[in-house]
Coordinates of C-alpha atoms and ligand atoms in Angstrom, one line a residue:
Chain A
M186 CA -12.8 -10.9 66.8
R187 CA -15.7 -8.9 67.8
A188 CA -16.0 -10.8 71.1
T189 CA -12.6 -9.5 72.1
L190 CA -14.1 -6.1 72.5
G191 CA -14.9 -7.6 75.8
N192 CA -17.0 -7.3 78.8
Q193 CA -15.6 -3.9 79.9
A194 CA -16.5 -2.2 76.7
D195 CA -19.3 0.3 77.3
A196 CA -22.7 0.2 75.9
S197 CA -21.9 2.1 72.7
G198 CA -18.9 -0.1 72.1
H199 CA -21.2 -3.1 72.3
A200 CA -23.8 -1.6 70.0
L201 CA -21.1 -0.9 67.4
G202 CA -19.8 -4.4 67.6
Q203 CA -23.2 -5.9 67.3
L204 CA -24.2 -3.7 64.4
L205 CA -21.0 -4.7 62.6
D206 CA -21.6 -8.3 63.3
K207 CA -25.0 -8.1 61.8
I208 CA -23.7 -6.5 58.7
A209 CA -20.5 -8.3 58.2
G210 CA -20.7 -11.7 59.8
H211 CA -16.9 -11.9 59.6
K212 CA -14.1 -10.2 61.4
G213 CA -14.9 -6.6 61.8
C214 CA -13.1 -3.3 61.7
G215 CA -9.8 -4.2 63.2
T216 CA -6.7 -2.3 62.4
S217 CA -4.7 -5.6 62.4
G218 CA -2.2 -6.2 59.7
G219 CA -1.6 -2.7 58.3
E220 CA 1.6 -1.3 57.1
G221 CA 4.4 -0.9 59.5
K222 CA 5.3 2.5 58.7
A223 CA 5.4 5.2 61.2
S224 CA 4.1 8.2 59.5
C225 CA 1.5 10.7 59.9
G226 CA -2.0 12.1 60.8
S227 CA -3.7 15.1 61.9
S228 CA -3.8 15.0 65.7
A229 CA -5.6 18.3 65.6
G230 CA -9.2 18.1 66.8
P231 CA -12.0 20.6 66.2
A232 CA -10.5 23.1 68.6
D233 CA -7.7 24.3 66.3
M234 CA -9.4 23.7 63.0
A235 CA -11.8 25.8 60.9
P236 CA -15.3 24.2 61.2
E237 CA -15.6 23.7 57.4
V238 CA -12.3 21.9 57.3
W239 CA -13.2 19.7 60.3
E240 CA -16.5 18.9 58.6
K241 CA -14.6 17.7 55.6
V242 CA -12.0 15.6 57.3
K243 CA -13.6 14.3 60.4
N244 CA -14.8 11.0 58.8
H245 CA -11.8 10.6 56.6
P246 CA -9.5 7.8 57.8
C247 CA -6.5 9.2 56.0
Y248 CA -6.8 12.7 57.4
S249 CA -8.2 12.4 60.9
E250 CA -6.3 10.1 63.2
E251 CA -9.4 9.8 65.3
A252 CA -11.5 8.8 62.3
H253 CA -9.2 6.1 61.2
H254 CA -10.2 4.0 64.2
H255 CA -13.8 3.9 62.8
Y256 CA -13.8 4.7 59.1
A257 CA -12.2 3.2 56.1
R258 CA -11.2 4.1 52.6
M259 CA -10.8 2.0 49.6
H260 CA -8.9 2.5 46.4
V261 CA -9.7 1.1 43.0
A262 CA -7.0 0.3 40.5
V263 CA -8.4 2.0 37.4
A264 CA -5.4 4.2 36.5
P265 CA -2.5 2.1 35.3
A266 CA -0.6 4.6 33.2
C267 CA 2.0 7.0 34.6
N268 CA 3.7 10.1 33.2
I269 CA 6.8 10.2 35.3
Q270 CA 9.4 7.7 36.6
C271 CA 10.5 7.6 40.2
N272 CA 13.6 5.9 41.5
Y273 CA 11.7 4.3 44.3
C274 CA 9.1 2.8 42.0
N275 CA 8.9 -0.3 39.9
R276 CA 5.4 -0.3 38.7
K277 CA 5.3 -4.0 38.1
Y278 CA 5.0 -4.5 41.8
D279 CA 2.7 -3.2 44.5
C280 CA 4.4 0.0 45.7
A281 CA 5.7 0.0 49.2
N282 CA 6.1 3.8 49.3
E283 CA 2.7 5.0 48.1
S284 CA -0.8 3.8 48.4
R285 CA -1.0 2.1 45.1
P286 CA -1.0 -1.4 43.7
G287 CA 1.4 -2.6 41.1
V288 CA 0.3 -2.9 37.5
V289 CA 0.1 -6.6 37.9
S290 CA -2.7 -6.2 40.4
E291 CA -6.2 -6.6 39.2
K292 CA -7.1 -3.8 36.8
L293 CA -10.6 -2.6 36.8
T294 CA -12.7 -0.7 34.3
P295 CA -14.6 2.3 35.7
E296 CA -17.8 0.2 35.5
Q297 CA -16.3 -2.7 37.4
A298 CA -14.8 -0.3 39.9
A299 CA -18.1 1.5 40.6
K300 CA -19.8 -1.8 41.2
K301 CA -17.1 -2.9 43.6
V302 CA -17.3 0.3 45.5
L303 CA -21.1 -0.1 46.0
A304 CA -20.8 -3.7 47.0
V305 CA -18.1 -2.9 49.6
A306 CA -19.8 0.2 50.9
S307 CA -23.0 -1.9 51.5
A308 CA -21.2 -4.6 53.3
I309 CA -18.8 -2.3 55.3
P310 CA -20.5 0.8 56.6
Q311 CA -17.2 2.2 57.8
M312 CA -16.2 2.7 54.1
T313 CA -16.6 6.4 53.7
V314 CA -13.9 7.3 51.2
L315 CA -13.0 6.2 47.7
G316 CA -9.6 7.0 46.4
I317 CA -8.0 6.6 43.0
A318 CA -4.2 6.4 43.4
G319 CA -2.9 4.2 40.6
P320 CA -1.2 1.9 39.9
G321 CA 0.0 4.8 37.8
D322 CA -1.1 8.4 38.3
A323 CA -4.8 9.3 38.6
L324 CA -4.5 12.3 36.3
A325 CA -2.4 10.5 33.7
N326 CA -5.6 8.4 33.2
P327 CA -8.2 11.2 33.4
V328 CA -11.0 9.5 31.4
K329 CA -10.9 6.4 33.6
T330 CA -10.6 8.4 36.8
F331 CA -13.4 10.8 36.3
R332 CA -15.7 8.2 34.7
T333 CA -15.3 6.2 37.9
F334 CA -16.1 9.2 40.1
E335 CA -19.1 10.0 38.0
L336 CA -20.6 6.6 38.3
I337 CA -20.1 6.5 42.1
A338 CA -21.4 10.0 42.7
K339 CA -24.6 9.0 41.0
T340 CA -25.4 6.0 43.2
A341 CA -23.6 6.7 46.4
P342 CA -23.6 10.5 47.0
D343 CA -22.4 10.0 50.7
I344 CA -19.1 8.6 49.7
K345 CA -16.2 11.1 49.6
L346 CA -14.0 11.0 46.5
C347 CA -10.3 11.6 46.6
L348 CA -7.3 11.1 44.3
S349 CA -3.6 11.0 44.4
T350 CA -1.3 12.5 41.8
N351 CA 2.4 13.3 41.2
G352 CA 1.1 16.7 40.2
L353 CA 2.6 16.9 36.7
A354 CA -0.8 17.0 35.0
L355 CA -2.6 18.6 38.0
P356 CA -2.9 22.2 36.7
D357 CA -4.8 21.0 33.7
Y358 CA -7.4 19.2 35.8
V359 CA -8.2 21.5 38.7
D360 CA -11.4 22.7 37.1
T361 CA -12.5 19.1 36.5
I362 CA -11.6 18.1 40.1
K363 CA -13.8 20.9 41.3
A364 CA -16.6 20.1 38.9
F365 CA -16.7 16.4 40.1
N366 CA -16.8 17.5 43.7
V367 CA -13.6 15.7 44.6
D368 CA -12.9 17.0 48.1
H369 CA -9.4 15.6 48.8
V370 CA -6.4 15.6 46.6
T371 CA -3.0 14.1 47.6
I372 CA 0.1 15.4 45.8
T373 CA 3.4 13.5 46.3
I374 CA 6.0 16.2 46.5
N375 CA 9.5 15.0 47.4
M376 CA 11.4 18.2 46.6
V377 CA 11.1 21.8 45.7
D378 CA 14.6 22.1 44.3
P379 CA 15.5 20.5 40.9
E380 CA 19.0 19.8 42.2
V381 CA 17.5 17.5 44.7
G382 CA 14.8 16.3 42.3
Q383 CA 17.2 15.0 39.6
H384 CA 18.3 12.3 42.1
I385 CA 14.7 11.1 42.6
Y386 CA 13.2 11.4 39.1
P387 CA 15.0 10.1 36.1
W388 CA 12.5 11.4 33.6
I389 CA 9.0 12.8 33.0
F390 CA 6.7 12.8 30.0
Y391 CA 5.3 16.2 29.5
R392 CA 3.6 17.8 26.5
N393 CA 4.6 15.0 24.1
K394 CA 8.2 15.0 25.1
R395 CA 10.4 13.1 27.5
Y396 CA 12.5 15.3 29.8
T397 CA 15.4 14.0 31.9
G398 CA 17.7 15.3 34.6
I399 CA 17.4 18.7 36.1
D400 CA 14.9 19.9 33.4
A401 CA 12.5 17.1 34.3
A402 CA 12.7 17.9 38.0
R403 CA 12.3 21.6 37.3
I404 CA 9.1 21.2 35.3
L405 CA 7.7 18.7 37.7
S406 CA 8.3 20.9 40.7
E407 CA 6.8 24.0 39.0
R408 CA 3.7 22.0 38.0
Q409 CA 3.3 20.5 41.5
L410 CA 3.4 23.9 43.2
L411 CA 1.2 25.5 40.6
G412 CA -1.3 22.7 41.0
L413 CA -1.3 23.1 44.8
E414 CA -1.9 26.8 44.6
M415 CA -4.7 26.3 42.1
L416 CA -6.4 23.7 44.4
T417 CA -6.1 26.0 47.3
A418 CA -7.6 28.8 45.4
A419 CA -10.5 26.5 44.3
G420 CA -11.1 25.4 47.9
V421 CA -10.1 21.8 47.4
L422 CA -8.5 20.2 50.5
T423 CA -5.0 19.1 49.7
K424 CA -2.6 16.8 51.5
V425 CA 1.1 16.5 50.5
N426 CA 2.9 13.2 50.7
S427 CA 6.7 13.1 50.9
V428 CA 9.0 10.1 50.8
M429 CA 11.9 10.6 53.2
I430 CA 15.1 9.4 51.4
P431 CA 18.1 9.7 53.7
G432 CA 21.0 11.5 52.1
I433 CA 18.9 12.8 49.2
N434 CA 16.0 14.8 50.5
D435 CA 15.8 14.2 54.3
R436 CA 17.1 17.7 55.3
H437 CA 15.4 19.2 52.3
L438 CA 11.9 18.1 53.4
V439 CA 11.9 20.9 56.0
D440 CA 12.0 23.3 53.0
V441 CA 9.3 21.3 51.2
N442 CA 7.2 21.5 54.4
R443 CA 7.5 25.3 54.4
A444 CA 6.8 25.5 50.7
V445 CA 3.6 23.4 50.8
K446 CA 2.3 25.0 53.9
S447 CA 2.6 28.5 52.5
R448 CA 0.6 27.3 49.5
G449 CA -2.2 26.1 51.6
A450 CA -1.7 22.3 52.0
F451 CA -3.8 21.1 54.8
L452 CA -1.6 18.2 55.9
H453 CA 1.9 17.0 55.3
N454 CA 2.6 13.3 55.4
I455 CA 6.2 12.3 55.6
M456 CA 6.7 8.7 54.9
P457 CA 9.9 6.6 55.2
L458 CA 11.5 5.3 52.0
I459 CA 10.9 1.6 51.9
S460 CA 13.6 0.1 49.8
A461 CA 14.9 -3.4 49.2
A462 CA 16.8 -5.0 46.4
E463 CA 13.9 -7.4 45.6
H464 CA 11.6 -4.5 44.7
G465 CA 13.8 -4.0 41.6
T466 CA 13.7 -0.2 42.0
V467 CA 16.7 2.0 41.3
F468 CA 17.0 2.8 45.0
G469 CA 16.5 -0.8 46.0
L470 CA 19.2 -1.9 43.6
N471 CA 21.8 0.7 44.5
G472 CA 21.4 0.1 48.2
Q473 CA 19.7 3.4 49.2
R474 CA 18.5 2.9 52.7
G475 CA 15.3 4.1 54.3
P476 CA 15.3 6.1 57.6
T477 CA 15.1 4.6 61.1
A478 CA 12.0 5.2 63.2
Q479 CA 13.9 7.8 65.2
E480 CA 15.1 9.7 62.1
L481 CA 11.6 9.8 60.8
K482 CA 10.0 10.9 64.0
Q483 CA 12.6 13.6 64.4
L484 CA 11.9 15.1 61.0
Q485 CA 8.1 14.8 61.6
D486 CA 8.5 16.6 64.9
E487 CA 10.6 19.3 63.3
C488 CA 7.9 20.0 60.7
E489 CA 5.1 19.8 63.2
G490 CA 5.6 23.2 64.6
E491 CA 4.9 24.4 61.1
M492 CA 1.7 22.6 60.3
N493 CA -0.4 19.5 61.0
M494 CA 1.6 16.4 60.5
M495 CA -0.1 13.2 59.6
R496 CA 1.3 10.2 61.4
H497 CA -1.2 7.4 61.1
C498 CA -0.8 6.7 57.4
R499 CA 0.4 3.2 56.8
Q500 CA 1.2 3.3 53.1
C501 CA -1.6 0.8 52.7
R502 CA -2.1 -0.8 49.5
A503 CA -4.2 1.2 47.1
D504 CA -6.8 -1.5 46.5
A505 CA -7.0 -2.4 50.1
V506 CA -10.5 -2.7 51.5
G507 CA -11.5 -2.1 55.1
L508 CA -10.3 0.1 57.8
L509 CA -6.9 1.5 57.2
G510 CA -4.6 -1.5 57.5
E511 CA -7.1 -4.2 57.4
D512 CA -6.9 -5.6 53.9
R513 CA -10.1 -7.4 52.8
S514 CA -9.5 -7.2 49.1
A515 CA -9.8 -11.0 48.7
E516 CA -13.5 -10.8 49.5
F517 CA -14.1 -8.4 46.6
T518 CA -12.2 -9.6 43.6
S519 CA -13.8 -8.8 40.3
D520 CA -14.9 -12.4 39.8
K521 CA -16.9 -12.1 43.1
I522 CA -18.2 -8.7 42.2
D523 CA -19.3 -9.8 38.7
A524 CA -21.1 -12.8 40.3
M525 CA -23.0 -10.5 42.7
G526 CA -25.6 -9.3 40.3
E527 CA -27.3 -6.0 41.0
V528 CA -25.9 -4.3 44.2
V529 CA -28.4 -2.6 46.4
Y530 CA -26.9 0.3 48.2
D531 CA -27.8 0.4 51.8
L532 CA -27.7 4.0 52.9
D533 CA -29.7 3.5 56.1
T534 CA -27.4 1.0 57.8
R535 CA -24.5 3.2 56.9
K536 CA -26.1 6.1 58.6
Q537 CA -27.0 4.0 61.7
Y538 CA -23.4 2.9 62.1
Q539 CA -22.1 6.4 61.7
E540 CA -24.4 7.8 64.4
L541 CA -23.2 5.2 66.9
V542 CA -19.6 6.0 66.1
E543 CA -20.2 9.7 67.0
V544 CA -21.4 8.7 70.5
E545 CA -18.4 6.5 71.0
R546 CA -16.0 9.2 69.9
Q547 CA -17.6 11.7 72.4
D548 CA -17.1 9.2 75.2
K549 CA -13.5 8.8 74.3
V550 CA -12.8 12.5 74.4
A551 CA -14.5 12.9 77.8
A552 CA -12.5 10.0 79.3
R553 CA -9.2 11.5 78.0
E554 CA -10.0 14.9 79.4
S555 CA -10.7 13.6 82.9
A556 CA -7.6 11.5 83.0
L557 CA -5.5 14.5 81.9
Q558 CA -6.7 16.7 84.7
E559 CA -4.8 14.6 87.3
I560 CA -1.3 15.2 86.0
D561 CA 1.1 18.1 86.8
A562 CA 2.9 19.7 83.9
T563 CA 6.3 18.1 82.9
D564 CA 8.6 17.9 79.9
I565 CA 9.0 14.2 80.3
R566 CA 7.4 12.2 77.5
I567 CA 7.4 8.5 76.8
L568 CA 6.3 6.2 73.9
V569 CA 3.9 3.3 74.5
A570 CA 3.0 0.6 72.0
V571 CA -0.6 -0.5 71.9
A572 CA -2.1 -3.8 70.6
T573 CA -5.5 -3.0 69.2
T574 CA -8.0 -4.3 66.7
G575 CA -9.6 -0.8 66.3
Q576 CA -12.2 1.5 67.8
G577 CA -9.6 3.2 69.9
R578 CA -9.5 0.5 72.6
I579 CA -6.7 -1.8 73.9
N580 CA -8.3 -5.0 72.7
E581 CA -5.7 -7.3 71.1
H582 CA -3.7 -10.1 72.6
F583 CA 0.1 -9.5 72.4
G584 CA 0.7 -12.7 70.5
H585 CA -2.0 -11.9 67.9
A586 CA -0.9 -8.4 67.1
H587 CA 0.2 -7.8 63.5
E588 CA 1.2 -4.3 64.4
F589 CA 1.4 -1.9 67.3
Q590 CA 0.1 1.6 67.4
I591 CA 2.6 4.0 68.9
Y592 CA 1.5 6.8 71.2
E593 CA 3.6 9.6 72.6
V594 CA 2.3 10.5 76.1
G595 CA 3.2 13.3 78.5
S596 CA 1.4 15.8 80.7
G597 CA 0.0 17.4 77.6
G598 CA -1.9 14.3 76.6
A599 CA -1.5 11.2 74.4
K600 CA -0.7 11.6 70.8
F601 CA -0.7 9.0 68.1
V602 CA 2.7 9.0 66.4
G603 CA 2.8 6.0 64.1
H604 CA 2.5 2.3 63.5
R605 CA 4.9 -0.6 63.7
R606 CA 4.1 -3.6 61.7
V607 CA 5.5 -6.8 63.2
D608 CA 3.9 -9.6 61.2
L609 CA 6.5 -9.8 58.5
Y610 CA 9.1 -10.5 61.1
C611 CA 7.5 -13.8 61.8
Q612 CA 8.1 -15.2 58.3
G613 CA 11.3 -17.0 59.3
G614 CA 9.4 -19.3 61.7
Y615 CA 6.3 -19.5 63.7
G616 CA 7.8 -20.1 67.1
E617 CA 7.6 -17.2 69.5
E618 CA 11.4 -17.4 70.1
D619 CA 12.0 -16.4 66.5
T620 CA 9.4 -13.6 66.5
L621 CA 10.0 -12.0 69.9
P622 CA 13.4 -10.4 69.4
S623 CA 12.1 -8.7 66.2
V624 CA 9.0 -7.5 67.9
V625 CA 11.2 -6.0 70.6
R626 CA 13.3 -4.3 68.0
A627 CA 10.2 -2.9 66.4
I628 CA 9.0 -1.3 69.6
N629 CA 12.4 -0.8 71.2
D630 CA 11.8 3.0 71.6
C631 CA 8.8 2.4 73.8
H632 CA 8.7 2.3 77.6
A633 CA 5.6 0.1 77.7
V634 CA 3.4 -2.1 75.6
F635 CA -0.4 -2.1 76.3
V636 CA -2.2 -5.4 75.5
A637 CA -5.5 -7.1 76.3
R638 CA -3.6 -10.2 77.3
I639 CA 0.0 -11.5 77.3
G640 CA 1.6 -14.8 78.0
G641 CA 4.3 -15.4 80.6
C642 CA 7.2 -15.9 78.3
P643 CA 6.9 -12.8 76.2
R644 CA 6.2 -10.9 79.4
D645 CA 9.6 -11.8 80.8
E646 CA 11.4 -11.1 77.6
L647 CA 9.9 -7.7 77.3
Q648 CA 10.8 -6.9 80.9
A649 CA 14.3 -8.0 80.2
A650 CA 14.5 -5.6 77.3
G651 CA 13.2 -2.8 79.6
I652 CA 9.7 -2.6 78.1
D653 CA 6.9 -2.8 80.6
P654 CA 4.1 -5.2 79.5
V655 CA 0.8 -3.8 80.7
D656 CA -2.5 -5.7 80.6
R657 CA -4.4 -3.9 83.3
F658 CA -6.0 -1.5 80.8
A659 CA -7.5 -4.3 78.8
H660 CA -10.5 -3.2 76.7
E661 CA -10.2 0.4 77.9
F662 CA -9.8 3.5 75.7
I663 CA -6.2 3.9 74.5
E664 CA -5.6 7.5 75.1
E665 CA -7.2 7.6 78.6
S666 CA -5.1 4.5 79.6
A667 CA -1.9 6.0 78.2
I668 CA -2.5 9.1 80.2
R669 CA -3.2 7.1 83.4
Y670 CA -0.1 5.0 82.9
F671 CA 1.9 8.2 82.4
G672 CA 0.5 9.7 85.5
E673 CA 1.7 6.6 87.5
Y674 CA 5.1 6.6 85.8
F675 CA 5.6 10.3 86.4
A676 CA 4.6 9.9 90.1
K677 CA 7.2 7.2 90.5
V678 CA 9.8 9.4 88.9
C679 CA 8.9 12.3 91.2
A680 CA 9.1 10.0 94.2
G681 CA 12.5 8.9 93.1
D682 CA 11.4 5.2 92.8
I683 CA 12.5 5.1 89.2
E684 CA 14.7 7.2 87.0
H685 CA 13.4 8.5 83.7
R686 CA 15.6 7.4 80.8
P687 CA 15.0 7.8 77.1
R688 CA 15.0 4.6 75.1
G689 CA 16.8 3.6 71.9
D690 CA 15.8 3.5 68.2
A691 CA 13.5 1.0 66.5
D692 CA 13.3 -0.7 63.2
I693 CA 10.9 0.1 60.4
R694 CA 9.6 -3.0 58.6
Q695 CA 10.8 -3.3 55.0
G696 CA 8.6 -4.7 52.2
A697 CA 5.3 -4.0 50.7
F698 CA 2.1 -5.1 52.4
T699 CA 0.7 -7.6 50.0
A700 CA -0.9 -10.2 52.2
A701 CA -4.5 -10.8 51.6
A702 CA -6.9 -10.4 54.5
Chain B
M108 CA 9.5 1.0 9.3
A109 CA 7.1 1.0 12.1
Y110 CA 7.5 0.6 15.8
K111 CA 6.6 -2.6 17.7
I112 CA 6.2 -3.5 21.3
I113 CA 8.2 -6.3 22.8
A114 CA 5.4 -8.2 24.5
S115 CA 7.5 -10.0 27.1
Q116 CA 8.6 -6.6 28.5
C117 CA 5.3 -4.7 28.3
T118 CA 3.7 -4.2 31.7
G119 CA 0.3 -3.5 30.1
C120 CA 0.3 -0.1 31.8
S121 CA -1.6 1.5 28.8
A122 CA 0.4 4.7 29.0
C123 CA 1.3 4.5 25.3
E124 CA -2.2 3.9 24.0
P125 CA -3.7 7.4 24.3
E126 CA -0.5 9.1 23.2
C127 CA -0.4 7.6 19.7
P128 CA -1.4 10.2 17.2
N129 CA -2.5 7.5 14.8
V130 CA -4.5 5.4 17.2
A131 CA -2.2 2.5 16.2
I132 CA -1.9 1.0 19.7
R133 CA -4.4 -1.3 21.3
E134 CA -4.6 -3.9 24.1
K135 CA -4.4 -7.6 23.3
N136 CA -4.2 -10.3 26.0
G137 CA -3.1 -7.9 28.7
V138 CA -0.3 -6.3 26.7
F139 CA -0.3 -3.6 24.1
I140 CA 0.4 -4.0 20.4
I141 CA 1.1 -1.6 17.5
D142 CA -0.6 -1.9 14.2
P143 CA 2.3 -1.5 11.7
K144 CA -0.1 -0.3 9.0
K145 CA -1.1 2.7 11.1
C146 CA 2.2 3.6 12.8
T147 CA 4.0 6.5 11.1
E148 CA 6.8 6.6 13.6
C149 CA 5.1 9.8 14.8
I150 CA 6.6 11.5 11.7
G151 CA 4.5 14.5 10.9
H152 CA 3.1 14.7 14.4
F153 CA 5.9 14.8 17.0
D154 CA 9.7 14.9 17.1
D155 CA 9.9 11.8 19.3
A156 CA 8.0 8.6 19.0
Q157 CA 5.4 9.0 21.7
C158 CA 5.2 5.4 22.7
V159 CA 8.9 5.3 23.2
A160 CA 8.9 8.5 25.2
V161 CA 6.1 7.5 27.6
C162 CA 6.9 3.8 28.1
P163 CA 8.3 3.0 31.6
V164 CA 10.3 0.0 30.4
D165 CA 13.3 1.0 28.4
N166 CA 13.7 -0.7 24.9
T167 CA 10.2 -2.0 24.9
C168 CA 8.8 0.1 22.0
V169 CA 11.4 -0.4 19.3
I170 CA 11.7 -0.1 15.5
D171 CA 10.4 -3.1 13.7
T172 CA 12.9 -3.7 11.0
G173 CA 10.6 -6.0 9.2
Y174 CA 8.9 -3.0 7.7
P175 CA 10.3 -0.4 5.3
R176 CA 11.0 3.1 6.6
Y177 CA 7.9 5.2 6.8
Q178 CA 7.6 7.9 4.0
A179 CA 5.7 11.0 5.0
Ligands
SF4_1848 S1 5.7 5.5 17.0 FE1 4.1 7.0 17.2 S2 2.7 6.4 15.6 FE2 4.0 4.7 15.9 S3 2.9 3.5 17.5 FE3 4.3 4.8 18.6 S4 3.1 6.6 19.1 FE4 2.0 5.5 17.5
SF4_1849 S1 3.8 2.1 27.7 FE1 5.2 0.4 27.4 S2 4.7 -1.0 29.2 FE2 3.0 0.5 29.0 S3 1.5 -0.6 27.7 FE3 2.7 0.7 26.3 S4 4.4 -0.7 25.7 FE4 3.5 -1.7 27.4

């Protein structure tokens, strides 16, 4: 996999690959096989961000879209209990909507979890963030959650800690969160109006009592917003996740966006509802549909004027290990961890890797800037799909891609807007004829697809569908290439050689990501 | 009477365990069980049986009719 980084990769790209090879000896930091959800990330760089905030998020794969090419988070399943019920959740199963495993996934004690984190961080220097997100609610299991943080902070002080919560218990734990030096909290807020909330939450358990209906939604909403305000006052960075449920809260999420922004949320991540009958959820069973890619993007764009939107989140599994999207959990099951004996934490190699990444990131920014200077201003924007295994380069073969990264490009630059997962479409058969139409559907809103290589057959089919297959930027930086491509496209439009036409909508893959690495 | 947990329905989520005012609930083979000798149906502590109120699977924490009604 590393070899595909290829001969045109520059010196720092090589050095990164070699260092990773040395450490890992197996396939490295690809972003292959993530979740096919288009959603969100901060596209904002240092320019429009307070330095102390940038310092906090720059190596966080969930918060910085640039960082997620190079850095990884892992989640440990130490928190099985929950204190609310959501209509999109069936906790027996891995949750498709939130970053959390189901209760049947491997449960870990805080001690096992801490050991797993150290083992993974030593083997994978990209691992910079540890999250606790479930299977239930991190703060409905406060003893386990904070004990895990305590153990990790002791041995691996360079790892950032974060947690996800539904917010019901949050106001009770803001002081503890601060005391444990947790620097990112994610709150899932799907509504700020109990009238809307009653259709999402059948009940909550609060202060020794079960509440249902509108009362439940009212209490939950009050606690969520109070918790957010308290975190902001305490200086803890807070991201808000929202699940977009067409017909229930889709229009309302604009209000949610305003409400969370005014209370100091740093990022708002709007995720599509993923809902299918086989999930056994209320929404799955009553046929509630998720949004299309276009509906989702429209809402994200609408909210973007208001605040940073996060688009690269892939609703990855909460116990996933590796760069966002690349699930390496199978290498670190508790059996294997227990068998490992004492884990030696390798801080030096981790530092070395992170320094190389900084050089690569600066090169990428410089390349992007110079490409941008050559294009006149225009309102025209197009989407391109990119096959990549990571590190911000076009370095994946079309036929090997499990997912495509989607970039929106115009004269203002190239912006990452989401992922499209395609591997699940292949389940029916392995022949390319079965797969291709669904790949085309998944990227049907794109004008072009950038790949390292592509065979003759898919090339023809893509062209027939009006998608331009492009392999001449193989192994180059994604953003720079996208801008160059746009420059050429725009020049042809100006010359009258082609006519610019918007493309159609695309599918969002259904189903949780449960495949092992 | 005491409450019992229907093992085949229990997800093992552990939510009930810390809520029990009598520490009557513990894990056994991946699911949770109630010690009928310790369970007071939450009488004297709360209006609602806590295990019932917090359990995500309906009708999983239920009255065990094999025991006489608890007398406070
Ligand atoms: S009914 Fe109350 S006392 Fe009995 S097991 Fe449930 S929580 Fe404990
Ligand atoms: S709350 Fe219900 S499902 Fe969870 S452990 Fe207790 S009995 Fe089992």
